[in-house]
Tab-separated table of C-alpha atoms in Angstrom:
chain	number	residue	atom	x	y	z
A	1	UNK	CA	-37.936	-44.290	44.822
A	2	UNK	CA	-39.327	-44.775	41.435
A	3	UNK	CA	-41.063	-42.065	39.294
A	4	UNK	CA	-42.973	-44.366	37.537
A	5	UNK	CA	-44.540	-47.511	39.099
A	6	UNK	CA	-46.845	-49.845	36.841
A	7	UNK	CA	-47.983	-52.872	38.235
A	8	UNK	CA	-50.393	-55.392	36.323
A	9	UNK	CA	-51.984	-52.834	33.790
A	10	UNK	CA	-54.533	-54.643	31.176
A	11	UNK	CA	-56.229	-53.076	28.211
A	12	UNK	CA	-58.432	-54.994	25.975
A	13	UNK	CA	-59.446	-54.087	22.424
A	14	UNK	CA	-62.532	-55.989	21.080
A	15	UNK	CA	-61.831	-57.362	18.148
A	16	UNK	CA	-64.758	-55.905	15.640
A	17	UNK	CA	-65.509	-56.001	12.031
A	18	UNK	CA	-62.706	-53.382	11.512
A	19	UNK	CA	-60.072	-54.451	13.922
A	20	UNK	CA	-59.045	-58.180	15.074
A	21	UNK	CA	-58.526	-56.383	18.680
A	22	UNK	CA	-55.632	-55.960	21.066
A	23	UNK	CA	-54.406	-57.113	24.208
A	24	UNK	CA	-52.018	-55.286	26.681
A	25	UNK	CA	-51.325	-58.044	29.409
A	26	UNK	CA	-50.353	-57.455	32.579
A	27	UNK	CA	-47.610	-55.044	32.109
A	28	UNK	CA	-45.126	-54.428	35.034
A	29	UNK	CA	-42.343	-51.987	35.386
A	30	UNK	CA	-40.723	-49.383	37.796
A	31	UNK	CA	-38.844	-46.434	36.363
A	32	UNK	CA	-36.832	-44.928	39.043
A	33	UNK	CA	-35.928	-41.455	39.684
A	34	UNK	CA	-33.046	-40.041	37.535
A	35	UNK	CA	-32.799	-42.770	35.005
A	36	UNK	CA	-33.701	-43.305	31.471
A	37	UNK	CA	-36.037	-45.917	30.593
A	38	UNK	CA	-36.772	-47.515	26.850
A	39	UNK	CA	-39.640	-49.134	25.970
A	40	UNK	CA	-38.849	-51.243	22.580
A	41	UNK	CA	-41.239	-53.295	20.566
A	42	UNK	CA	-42.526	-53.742	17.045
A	43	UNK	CA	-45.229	-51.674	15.359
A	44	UNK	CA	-48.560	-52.402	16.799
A	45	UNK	CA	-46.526	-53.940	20.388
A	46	UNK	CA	-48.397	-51.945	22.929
A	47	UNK	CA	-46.064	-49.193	23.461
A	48	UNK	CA	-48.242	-46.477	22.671
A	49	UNK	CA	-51.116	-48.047	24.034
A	50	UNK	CA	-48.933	-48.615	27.417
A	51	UNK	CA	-47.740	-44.566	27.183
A	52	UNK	CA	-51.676	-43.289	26.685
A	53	UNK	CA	-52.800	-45.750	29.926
A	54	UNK	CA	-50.162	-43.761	31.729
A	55	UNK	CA	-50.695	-40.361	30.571
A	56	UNK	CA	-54.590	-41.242	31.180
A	57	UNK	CA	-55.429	-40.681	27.354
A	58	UNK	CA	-57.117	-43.732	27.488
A	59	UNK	CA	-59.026	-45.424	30.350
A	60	UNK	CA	-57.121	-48.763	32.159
A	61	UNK	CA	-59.319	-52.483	32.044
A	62	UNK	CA	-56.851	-53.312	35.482
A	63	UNK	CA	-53.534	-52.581	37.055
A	64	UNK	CA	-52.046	-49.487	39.088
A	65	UNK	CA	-50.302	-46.786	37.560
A	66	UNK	CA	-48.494	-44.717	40.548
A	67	UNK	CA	-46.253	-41.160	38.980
A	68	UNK	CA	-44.395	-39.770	41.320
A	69	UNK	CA	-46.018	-41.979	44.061
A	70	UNK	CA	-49.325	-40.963	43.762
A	71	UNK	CA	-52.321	-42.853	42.245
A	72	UNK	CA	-55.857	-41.626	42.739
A	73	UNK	CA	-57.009	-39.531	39.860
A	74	UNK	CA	-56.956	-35.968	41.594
A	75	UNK	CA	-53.273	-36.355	42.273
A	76	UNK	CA	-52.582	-37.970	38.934
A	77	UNK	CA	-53.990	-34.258	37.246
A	78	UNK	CA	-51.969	-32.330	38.937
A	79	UNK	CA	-49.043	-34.433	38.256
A	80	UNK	CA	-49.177	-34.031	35.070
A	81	UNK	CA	-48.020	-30.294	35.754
A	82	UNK	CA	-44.511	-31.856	36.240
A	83	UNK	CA	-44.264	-33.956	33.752
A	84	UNK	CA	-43.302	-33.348	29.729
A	85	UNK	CA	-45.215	-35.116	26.832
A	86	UNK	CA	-44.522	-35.739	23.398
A	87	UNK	CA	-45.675	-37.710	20.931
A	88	UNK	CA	-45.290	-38.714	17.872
A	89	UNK	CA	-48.328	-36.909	16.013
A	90	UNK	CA	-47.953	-33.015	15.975
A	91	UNK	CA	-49.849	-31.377	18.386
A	92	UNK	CA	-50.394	-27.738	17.786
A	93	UNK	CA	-52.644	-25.916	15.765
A	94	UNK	CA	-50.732	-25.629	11.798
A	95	UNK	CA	-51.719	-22.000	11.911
A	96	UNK	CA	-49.594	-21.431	15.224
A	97	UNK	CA	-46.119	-19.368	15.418
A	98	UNK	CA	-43.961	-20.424	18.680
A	99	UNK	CA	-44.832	-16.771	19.609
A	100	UNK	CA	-48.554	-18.216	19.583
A	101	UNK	CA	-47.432	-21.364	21.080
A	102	UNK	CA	-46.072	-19.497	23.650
A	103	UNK	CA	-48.788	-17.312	25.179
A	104	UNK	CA	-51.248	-20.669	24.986
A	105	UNK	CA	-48.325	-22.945	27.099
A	106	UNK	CA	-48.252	-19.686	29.528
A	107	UNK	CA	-51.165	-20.221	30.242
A	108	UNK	CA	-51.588	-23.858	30.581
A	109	UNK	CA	-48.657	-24.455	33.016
A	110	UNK	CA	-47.952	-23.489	36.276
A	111	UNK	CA	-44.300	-23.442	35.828
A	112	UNK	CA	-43.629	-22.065	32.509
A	113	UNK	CA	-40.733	-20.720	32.059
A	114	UNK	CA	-40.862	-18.567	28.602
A	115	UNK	CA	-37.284	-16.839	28.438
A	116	UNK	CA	-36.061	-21.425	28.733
A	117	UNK	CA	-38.731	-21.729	25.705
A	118	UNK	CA	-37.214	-19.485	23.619
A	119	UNK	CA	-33.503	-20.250	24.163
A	120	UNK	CA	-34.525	-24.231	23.359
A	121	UNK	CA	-36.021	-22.799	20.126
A	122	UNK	CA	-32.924	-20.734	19.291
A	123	UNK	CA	-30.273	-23.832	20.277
A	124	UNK	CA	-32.619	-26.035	18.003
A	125	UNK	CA	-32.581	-23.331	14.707
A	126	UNK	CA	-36.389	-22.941	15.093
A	127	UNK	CA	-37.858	-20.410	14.087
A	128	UNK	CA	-40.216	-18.857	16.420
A	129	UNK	CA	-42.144	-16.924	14.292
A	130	UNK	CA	-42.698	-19.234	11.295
A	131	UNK	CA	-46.427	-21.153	11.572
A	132	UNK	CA	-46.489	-24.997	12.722
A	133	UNK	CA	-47.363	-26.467	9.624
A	134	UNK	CA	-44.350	-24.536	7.571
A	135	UNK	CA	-41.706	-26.645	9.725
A	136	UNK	CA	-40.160	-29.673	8.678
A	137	UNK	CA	-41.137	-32.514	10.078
A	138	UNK	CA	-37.935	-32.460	12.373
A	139	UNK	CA	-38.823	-28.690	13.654
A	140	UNK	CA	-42.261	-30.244	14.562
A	141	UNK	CA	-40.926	-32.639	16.563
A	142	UNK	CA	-38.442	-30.109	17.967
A	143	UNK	CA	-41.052	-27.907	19.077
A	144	UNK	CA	-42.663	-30.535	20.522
A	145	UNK	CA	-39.717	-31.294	22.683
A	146	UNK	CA	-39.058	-27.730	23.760
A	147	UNK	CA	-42.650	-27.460	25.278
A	148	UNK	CA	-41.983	-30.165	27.072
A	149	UNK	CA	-38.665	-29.107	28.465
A	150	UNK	CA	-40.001	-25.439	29.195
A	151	UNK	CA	-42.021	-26.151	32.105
A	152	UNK	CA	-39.485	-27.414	34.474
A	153	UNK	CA	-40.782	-31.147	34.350
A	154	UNK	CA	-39.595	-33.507	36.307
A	155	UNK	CA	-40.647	-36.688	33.917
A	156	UNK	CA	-40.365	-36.588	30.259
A	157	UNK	CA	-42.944	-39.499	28.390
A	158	UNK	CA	-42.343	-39.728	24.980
A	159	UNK	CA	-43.979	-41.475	22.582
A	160	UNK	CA	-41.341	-42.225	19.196
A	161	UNK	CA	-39.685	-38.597	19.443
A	162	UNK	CA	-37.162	-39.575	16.916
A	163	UNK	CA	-39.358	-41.628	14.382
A	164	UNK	CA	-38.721	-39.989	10.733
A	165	UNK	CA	-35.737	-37.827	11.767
A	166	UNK	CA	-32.625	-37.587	10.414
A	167	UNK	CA	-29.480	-39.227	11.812
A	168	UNK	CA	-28.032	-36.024	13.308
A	169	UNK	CA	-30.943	-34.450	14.193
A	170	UNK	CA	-32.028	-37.791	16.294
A	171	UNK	CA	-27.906	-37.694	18.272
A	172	UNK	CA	-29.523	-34.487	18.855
A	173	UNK	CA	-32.150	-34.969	20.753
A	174	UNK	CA	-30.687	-38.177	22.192
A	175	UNK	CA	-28.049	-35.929	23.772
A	176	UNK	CA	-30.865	-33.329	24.915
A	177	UNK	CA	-32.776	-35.885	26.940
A	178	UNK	CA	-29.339	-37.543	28.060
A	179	UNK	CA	-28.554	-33.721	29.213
A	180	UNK	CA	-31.821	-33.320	31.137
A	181	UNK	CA	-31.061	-36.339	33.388
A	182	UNK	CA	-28.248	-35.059	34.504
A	183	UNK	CA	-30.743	-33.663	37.482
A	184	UNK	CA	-30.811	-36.653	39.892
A	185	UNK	CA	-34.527	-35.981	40.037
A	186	UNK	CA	-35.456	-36.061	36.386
A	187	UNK	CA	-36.487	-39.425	34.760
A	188	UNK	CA	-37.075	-39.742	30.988
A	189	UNK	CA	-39.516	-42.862	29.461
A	190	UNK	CA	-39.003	-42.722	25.944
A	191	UNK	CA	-40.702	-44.933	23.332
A	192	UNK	CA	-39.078	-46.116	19.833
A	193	UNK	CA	-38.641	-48.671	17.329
A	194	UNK	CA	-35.293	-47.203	16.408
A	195	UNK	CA	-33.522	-49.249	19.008
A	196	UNK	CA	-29.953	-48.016	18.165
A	197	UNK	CA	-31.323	-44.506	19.464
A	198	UNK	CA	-32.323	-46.363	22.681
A	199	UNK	CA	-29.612	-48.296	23.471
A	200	UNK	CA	-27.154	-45.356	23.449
A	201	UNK	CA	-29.947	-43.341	25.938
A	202	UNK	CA	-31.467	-45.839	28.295
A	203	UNK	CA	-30.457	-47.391	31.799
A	204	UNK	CA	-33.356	-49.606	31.802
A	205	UNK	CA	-34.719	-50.794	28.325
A	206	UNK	CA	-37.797	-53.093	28.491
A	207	UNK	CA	-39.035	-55.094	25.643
A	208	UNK	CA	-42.661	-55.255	24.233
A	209	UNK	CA	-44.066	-57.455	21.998
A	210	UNK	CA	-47.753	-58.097	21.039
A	211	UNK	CA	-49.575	-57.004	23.971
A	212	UNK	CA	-46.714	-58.357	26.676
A	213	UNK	CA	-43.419	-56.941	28.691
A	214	UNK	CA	-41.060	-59.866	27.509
A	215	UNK	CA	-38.374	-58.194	29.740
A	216	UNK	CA	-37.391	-55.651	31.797
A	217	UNK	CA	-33.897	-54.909	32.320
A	218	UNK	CA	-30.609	-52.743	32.962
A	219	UNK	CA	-29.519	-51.864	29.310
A	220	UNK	CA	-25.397	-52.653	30.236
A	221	UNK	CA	-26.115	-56.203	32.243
A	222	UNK	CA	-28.246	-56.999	29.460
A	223	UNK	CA	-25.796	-56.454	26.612
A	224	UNK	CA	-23.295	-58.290	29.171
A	225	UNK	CA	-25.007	-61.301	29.381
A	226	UNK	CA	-25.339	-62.404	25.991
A	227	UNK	CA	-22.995	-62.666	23.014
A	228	UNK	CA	-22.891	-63.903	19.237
A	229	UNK	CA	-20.540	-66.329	18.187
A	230	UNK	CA	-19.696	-67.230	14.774
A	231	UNK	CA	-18.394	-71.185	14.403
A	232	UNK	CA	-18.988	-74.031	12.936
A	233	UNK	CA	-22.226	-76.514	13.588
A	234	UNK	CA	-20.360	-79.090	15.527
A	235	UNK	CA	-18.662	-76.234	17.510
A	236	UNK	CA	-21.874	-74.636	18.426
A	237	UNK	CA	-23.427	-78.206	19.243
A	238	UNK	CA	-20.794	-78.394	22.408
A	239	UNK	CA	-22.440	-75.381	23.876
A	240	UNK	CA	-25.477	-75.907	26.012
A	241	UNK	CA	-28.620	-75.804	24.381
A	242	UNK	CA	-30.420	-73.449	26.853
A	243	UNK	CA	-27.734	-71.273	26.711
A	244	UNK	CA	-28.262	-70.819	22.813
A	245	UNK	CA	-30.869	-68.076	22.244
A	246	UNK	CA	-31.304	-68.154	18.485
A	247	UNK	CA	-29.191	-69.528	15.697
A	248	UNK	CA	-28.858	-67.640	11.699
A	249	UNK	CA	-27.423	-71.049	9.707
A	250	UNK	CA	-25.551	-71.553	6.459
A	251	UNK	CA	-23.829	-74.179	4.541
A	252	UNK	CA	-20.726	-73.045	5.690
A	253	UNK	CA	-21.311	-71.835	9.485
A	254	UNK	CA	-23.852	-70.711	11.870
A	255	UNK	CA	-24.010	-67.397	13.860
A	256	UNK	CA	-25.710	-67.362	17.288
A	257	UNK	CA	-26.384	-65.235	20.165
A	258	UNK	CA	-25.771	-66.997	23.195
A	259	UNK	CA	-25.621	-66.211	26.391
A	260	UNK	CA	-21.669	-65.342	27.438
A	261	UNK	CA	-20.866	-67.844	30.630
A	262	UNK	CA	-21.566	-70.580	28.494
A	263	UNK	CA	-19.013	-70.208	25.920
A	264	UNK	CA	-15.990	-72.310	26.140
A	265	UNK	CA	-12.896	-71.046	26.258
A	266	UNK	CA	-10.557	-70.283	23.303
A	267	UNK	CA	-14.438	-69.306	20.990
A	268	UNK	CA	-14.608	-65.183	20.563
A	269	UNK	CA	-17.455	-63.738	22.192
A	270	UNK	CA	-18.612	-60.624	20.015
A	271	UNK	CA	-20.835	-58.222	21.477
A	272	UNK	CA	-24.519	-58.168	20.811
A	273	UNK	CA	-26.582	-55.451	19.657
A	274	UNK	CA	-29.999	-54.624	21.442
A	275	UNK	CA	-31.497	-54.737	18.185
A	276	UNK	CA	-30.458	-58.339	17.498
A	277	UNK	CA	-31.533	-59.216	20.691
A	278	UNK	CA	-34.778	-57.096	20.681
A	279	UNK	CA	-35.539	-59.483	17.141
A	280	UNK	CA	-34.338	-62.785	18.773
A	281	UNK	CA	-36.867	-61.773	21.850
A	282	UNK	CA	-39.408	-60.855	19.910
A	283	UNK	CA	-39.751	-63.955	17.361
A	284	UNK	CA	-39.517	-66.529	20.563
A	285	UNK	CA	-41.928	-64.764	22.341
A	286	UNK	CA	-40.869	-65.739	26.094
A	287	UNK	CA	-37.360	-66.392	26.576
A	288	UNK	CA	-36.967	-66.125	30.835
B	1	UNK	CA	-7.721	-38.134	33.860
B	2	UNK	CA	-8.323	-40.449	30.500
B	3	UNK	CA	-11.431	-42.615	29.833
B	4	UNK	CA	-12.268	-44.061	26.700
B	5	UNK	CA	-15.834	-46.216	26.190
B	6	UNK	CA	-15.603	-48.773	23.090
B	7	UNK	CA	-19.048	-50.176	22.509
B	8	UNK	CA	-17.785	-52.303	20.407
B	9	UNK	CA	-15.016	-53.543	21.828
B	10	UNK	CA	-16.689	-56.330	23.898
B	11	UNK	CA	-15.286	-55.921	27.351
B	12	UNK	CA	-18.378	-54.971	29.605
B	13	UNK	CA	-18.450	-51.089	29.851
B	14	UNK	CA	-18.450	-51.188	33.451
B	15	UNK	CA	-15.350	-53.226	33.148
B	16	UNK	CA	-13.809	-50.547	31.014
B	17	UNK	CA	-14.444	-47.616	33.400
B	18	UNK	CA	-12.996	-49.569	36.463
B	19	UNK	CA	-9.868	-50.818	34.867
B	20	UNK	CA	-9.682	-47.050	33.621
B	21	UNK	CA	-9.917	-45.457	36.563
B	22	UNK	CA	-8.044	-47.767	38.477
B	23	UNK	CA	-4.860	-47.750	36.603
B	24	UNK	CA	-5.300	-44.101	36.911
B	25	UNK	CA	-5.301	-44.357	40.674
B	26	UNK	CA	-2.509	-47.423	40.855
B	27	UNK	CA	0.056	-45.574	38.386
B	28	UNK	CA	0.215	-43.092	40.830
B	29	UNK	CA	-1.193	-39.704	38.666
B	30	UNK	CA	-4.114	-39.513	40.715
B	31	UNK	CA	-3.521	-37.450	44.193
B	32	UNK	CA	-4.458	-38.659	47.397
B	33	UNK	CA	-7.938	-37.298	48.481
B	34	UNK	CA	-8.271	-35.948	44.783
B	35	UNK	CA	-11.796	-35.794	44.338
B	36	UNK	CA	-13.625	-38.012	41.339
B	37	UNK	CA	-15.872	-36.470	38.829
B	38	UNK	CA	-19.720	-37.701	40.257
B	39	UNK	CA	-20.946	-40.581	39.112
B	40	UNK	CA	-23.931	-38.572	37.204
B	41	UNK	CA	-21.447	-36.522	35.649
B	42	UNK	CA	-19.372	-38.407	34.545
B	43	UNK	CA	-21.663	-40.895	32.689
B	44	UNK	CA	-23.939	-37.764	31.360
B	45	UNK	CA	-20.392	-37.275	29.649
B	46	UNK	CA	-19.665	-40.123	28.342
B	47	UNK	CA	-22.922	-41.022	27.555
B	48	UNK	CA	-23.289	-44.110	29.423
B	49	UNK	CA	-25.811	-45.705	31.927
B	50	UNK	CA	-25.398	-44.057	35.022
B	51	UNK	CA	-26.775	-47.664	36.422
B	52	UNK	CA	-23.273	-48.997	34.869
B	53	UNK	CA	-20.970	-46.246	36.495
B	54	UNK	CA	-22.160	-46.745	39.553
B	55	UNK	CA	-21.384	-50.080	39.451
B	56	UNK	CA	-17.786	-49.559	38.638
B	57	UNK	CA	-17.497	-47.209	41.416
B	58	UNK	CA	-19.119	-49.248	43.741
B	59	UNK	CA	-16.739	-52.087	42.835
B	60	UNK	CA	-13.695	-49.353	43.137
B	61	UNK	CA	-15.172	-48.836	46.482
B	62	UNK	CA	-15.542	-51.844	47.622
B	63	UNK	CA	-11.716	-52.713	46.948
B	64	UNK	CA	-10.198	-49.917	48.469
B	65	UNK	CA	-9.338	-47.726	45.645
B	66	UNK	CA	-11.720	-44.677	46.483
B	67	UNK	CA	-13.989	-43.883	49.251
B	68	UNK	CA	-17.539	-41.603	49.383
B	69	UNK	CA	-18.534	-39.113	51.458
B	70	UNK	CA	-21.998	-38.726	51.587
B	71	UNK	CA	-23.313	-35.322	49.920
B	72	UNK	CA	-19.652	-34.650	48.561
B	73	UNK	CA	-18.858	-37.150	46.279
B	74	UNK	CA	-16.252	-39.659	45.376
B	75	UNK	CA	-12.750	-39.396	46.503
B	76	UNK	CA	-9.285	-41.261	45.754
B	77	UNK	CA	-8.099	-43.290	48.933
B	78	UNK	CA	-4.811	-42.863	50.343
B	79	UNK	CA	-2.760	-45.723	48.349
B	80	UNK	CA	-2.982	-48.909	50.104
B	81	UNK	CA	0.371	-50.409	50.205
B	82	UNK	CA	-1.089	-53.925	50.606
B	83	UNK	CA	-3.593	-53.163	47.818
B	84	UNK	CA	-0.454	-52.593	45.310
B	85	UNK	CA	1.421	-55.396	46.559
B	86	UNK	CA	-1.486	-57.095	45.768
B	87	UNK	CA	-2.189	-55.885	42.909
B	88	UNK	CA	1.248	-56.367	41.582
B	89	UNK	CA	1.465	-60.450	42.783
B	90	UNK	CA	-1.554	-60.732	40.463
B	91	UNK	CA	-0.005	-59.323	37.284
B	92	UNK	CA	3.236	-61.460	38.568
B	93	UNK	CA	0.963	-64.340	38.273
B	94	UNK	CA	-0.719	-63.987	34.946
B	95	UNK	CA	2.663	-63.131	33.312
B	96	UNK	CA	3.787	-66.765	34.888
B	97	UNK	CA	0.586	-68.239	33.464
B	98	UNK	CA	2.159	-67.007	30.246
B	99	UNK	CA	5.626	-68.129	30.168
B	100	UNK	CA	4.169	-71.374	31.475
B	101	UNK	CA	2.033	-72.126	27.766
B	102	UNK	CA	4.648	-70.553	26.474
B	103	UNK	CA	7.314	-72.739	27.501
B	104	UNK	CA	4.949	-75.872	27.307
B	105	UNK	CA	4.429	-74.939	23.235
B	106	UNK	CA	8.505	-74.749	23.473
B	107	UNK	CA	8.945	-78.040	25.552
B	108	UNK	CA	10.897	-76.105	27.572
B	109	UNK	CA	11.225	-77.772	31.557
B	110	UNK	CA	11.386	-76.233	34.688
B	111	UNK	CA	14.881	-76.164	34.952
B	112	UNK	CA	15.222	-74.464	31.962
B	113	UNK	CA	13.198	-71.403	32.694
B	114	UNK	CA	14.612	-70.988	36.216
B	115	UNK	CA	17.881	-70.379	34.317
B	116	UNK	CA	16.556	-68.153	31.895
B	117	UNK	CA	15.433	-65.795	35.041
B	118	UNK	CA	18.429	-66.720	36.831
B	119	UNK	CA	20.521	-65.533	33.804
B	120	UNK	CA	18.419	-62.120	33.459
B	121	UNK	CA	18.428	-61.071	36.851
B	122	UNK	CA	21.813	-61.504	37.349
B	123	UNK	CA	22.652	-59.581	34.016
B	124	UNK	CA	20.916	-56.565	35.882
């Protein structure tokens, strides 16, 4: 059973005088229940545009979005009582305490649960009764992320939570969200361009580059598959072409990431980073 | 029990949690029927794909070295005396892989290493 099911979703931008337009193209994914989905791409990829078509911020050209199985739009709003947002703007008013915060998310959501509200605040060192535009940007984003976890969601979209944090505030909330699927029933589809963040979190990662899903894939077999080797020309010239997936050359020696079965025995295979791969993916466009 | 991830180690970290766990199970620490930490658990604690764990279970599983009950969990299976044997002909086998490059870098024959183990076994 997935949580998330989005099969052939297209969005077109006209291009105008102040925009040269953008393309989401048929964009297919599942996330199922329980796991932790990444979507990684460069600025301007799609991955907002792909998070706002699910959320319904913005209205789809084509495709079918299903959350927890259900698609037509009545079911869709009251899904979105189960499921926690945040994004990478701030959202509340700057004159707002949490205490203020508080009484407003009361009211907005069935399930929420104020005494879990307050204990998130207190474990993240924010202070509920300073206003929203006194916090650091970090708090913000911290606040954010305890709205969403107050209200007993079952789905967490997020939209570059830990864009502009610190190192050890971002471990943070990696280990909150990586805490919060411990429920078999809770799914998390996070959002970043800080793909070191992601490839600790995620199960599934899937890459996005201008307008298109270039993959979709389990984070480990992923990482398994390919390798970089560092050797001479000649050396790399023995190896397959089509198993070579992108070369860095000097003078002296060339390092490439190539995919593991295909190196020959006796050659270290180093492991490759999702962010190397992410750029190799990205720059070649289609790789499958 | 001991399990350590190294992301950077290379080995597939799938790979790592089998061989962990197994070598827990073979060298005989683990109890019989002792139950496993879930596999939800015990990535959520080491902060790995829970995709991934369950694969090294399921490979665990599939050879013999634990068994599920549905709703409960994960269990250690009652040591397999084949399994071991098994298990051990294997390592006998890659250690012979071993003396035989080493003995071909040597030029050492056949002959030669039969009387080597010959020569050792009898000193015990």
């Amino acid at each position: 059973m997935n949580a998330i099911e989005v099969r052939n979703l297209n969005k077109l931008y006209k291009a105008n005088k102040v925009s040269s337009g953008f393309e989401l193209k048929d964009v297919s994914f599942d996330l199922p229940y329980g796991c932790i989905m990444g979507l990684i791409g460069e600025n301007g990829a799609g991955k907002s545009t792909t998070i706002k078509l699910i959320l319904d911020i913005i209205e789809k050209d084509s495709g079918t979005i299903r959350i927890f199985g259900k698609e037509s739009p009545e079911e869709l709003v009251l899904a979105k009582d189960d499921i926690g947002v945040v994004i990478d703007e701030p959202v509340f008013h700057d004159s707002m305490t949490g205490a203020q915060i508080n009484k407003i998310m009361r009211s907005t959501y069935t399930n929420w649960d104020e005494a879990k509200f307050f204990e998130l605040l207190e474990r993240f060192g924010v202070e509920k009764g300073k206003r929203f535009k006194t916090l650091s940007k970090g708090m913000k984003m911290k606040m954010s992320i305890a709205v969403a976890l107050s209200h007993k969601a079952k789905l967490l979209i997020m939209d570059e939570p830990t864009s502009g944090l610190d190192p050890v505030i971002r471990n943070d909330i990696v280990d909150i969200f990586n805490e919060f699927t411990r429920d078999p029933q809770n799914s998390v589809l996070i959002s970043s361009h800080i793909v070191s963040d992601l490839e600790k979190l995620c199960d599934y990662v899937a890459f996005i580059s201008r307008g298109q899903l270039l993959l979709c894939e389990e984070k480990d077999r992923l990482l398994e598959r390919y390798a970089v080797v560092y050797c001479s020309a000649d050396e790399l010239a023995a190896i397959s072409e089509k198993a070579v997936k992108g070369k860095k050359e000097s003078p002296y020696g060339v390092e490439a990431v190539v995919e593991r079965s295909a190196i020959p025995e006796g050659m270290q295979a180093n492991p490759v980073s999702m962010e190397e791969l992410f750029v190799l993916f990205a720059k070649e466009g289609k790789l499958k | 029990m001991k399990i350590l991830i190294n992301n950077k180690s290379g080995v597939p970290i799938y790979e790592q949690i089998y061989s962990q766990i197994k070598s827990y199970i073979i060298s005989g620490e683990a109890q019989e029927d002792e139950a496993l930490p879930s596999i939800r658990s015990l990535a959520k604690d080491l902060r790995i794909s829970v995709i991934t764990t369950k694969r090294a279970y399921d490979e665990l599983e599939r050879e013999g070295f634990i068994y599920t009950i549905a709703g409960k969990g994960c269990f250690v299976a009652a040591k397999n005396l084949e399994l071991l044997r098994e298990e051990n002909l294997r390592k006998i086998e890659e250690y012979m892989l071993c003396i035989a490059e080493l003995a071909d870098t040597c030029k050492l024959t056949r002959e030669d290493i039969t009387e080597m183990y010959r020569v050792i076994t009898e000193e015990e």
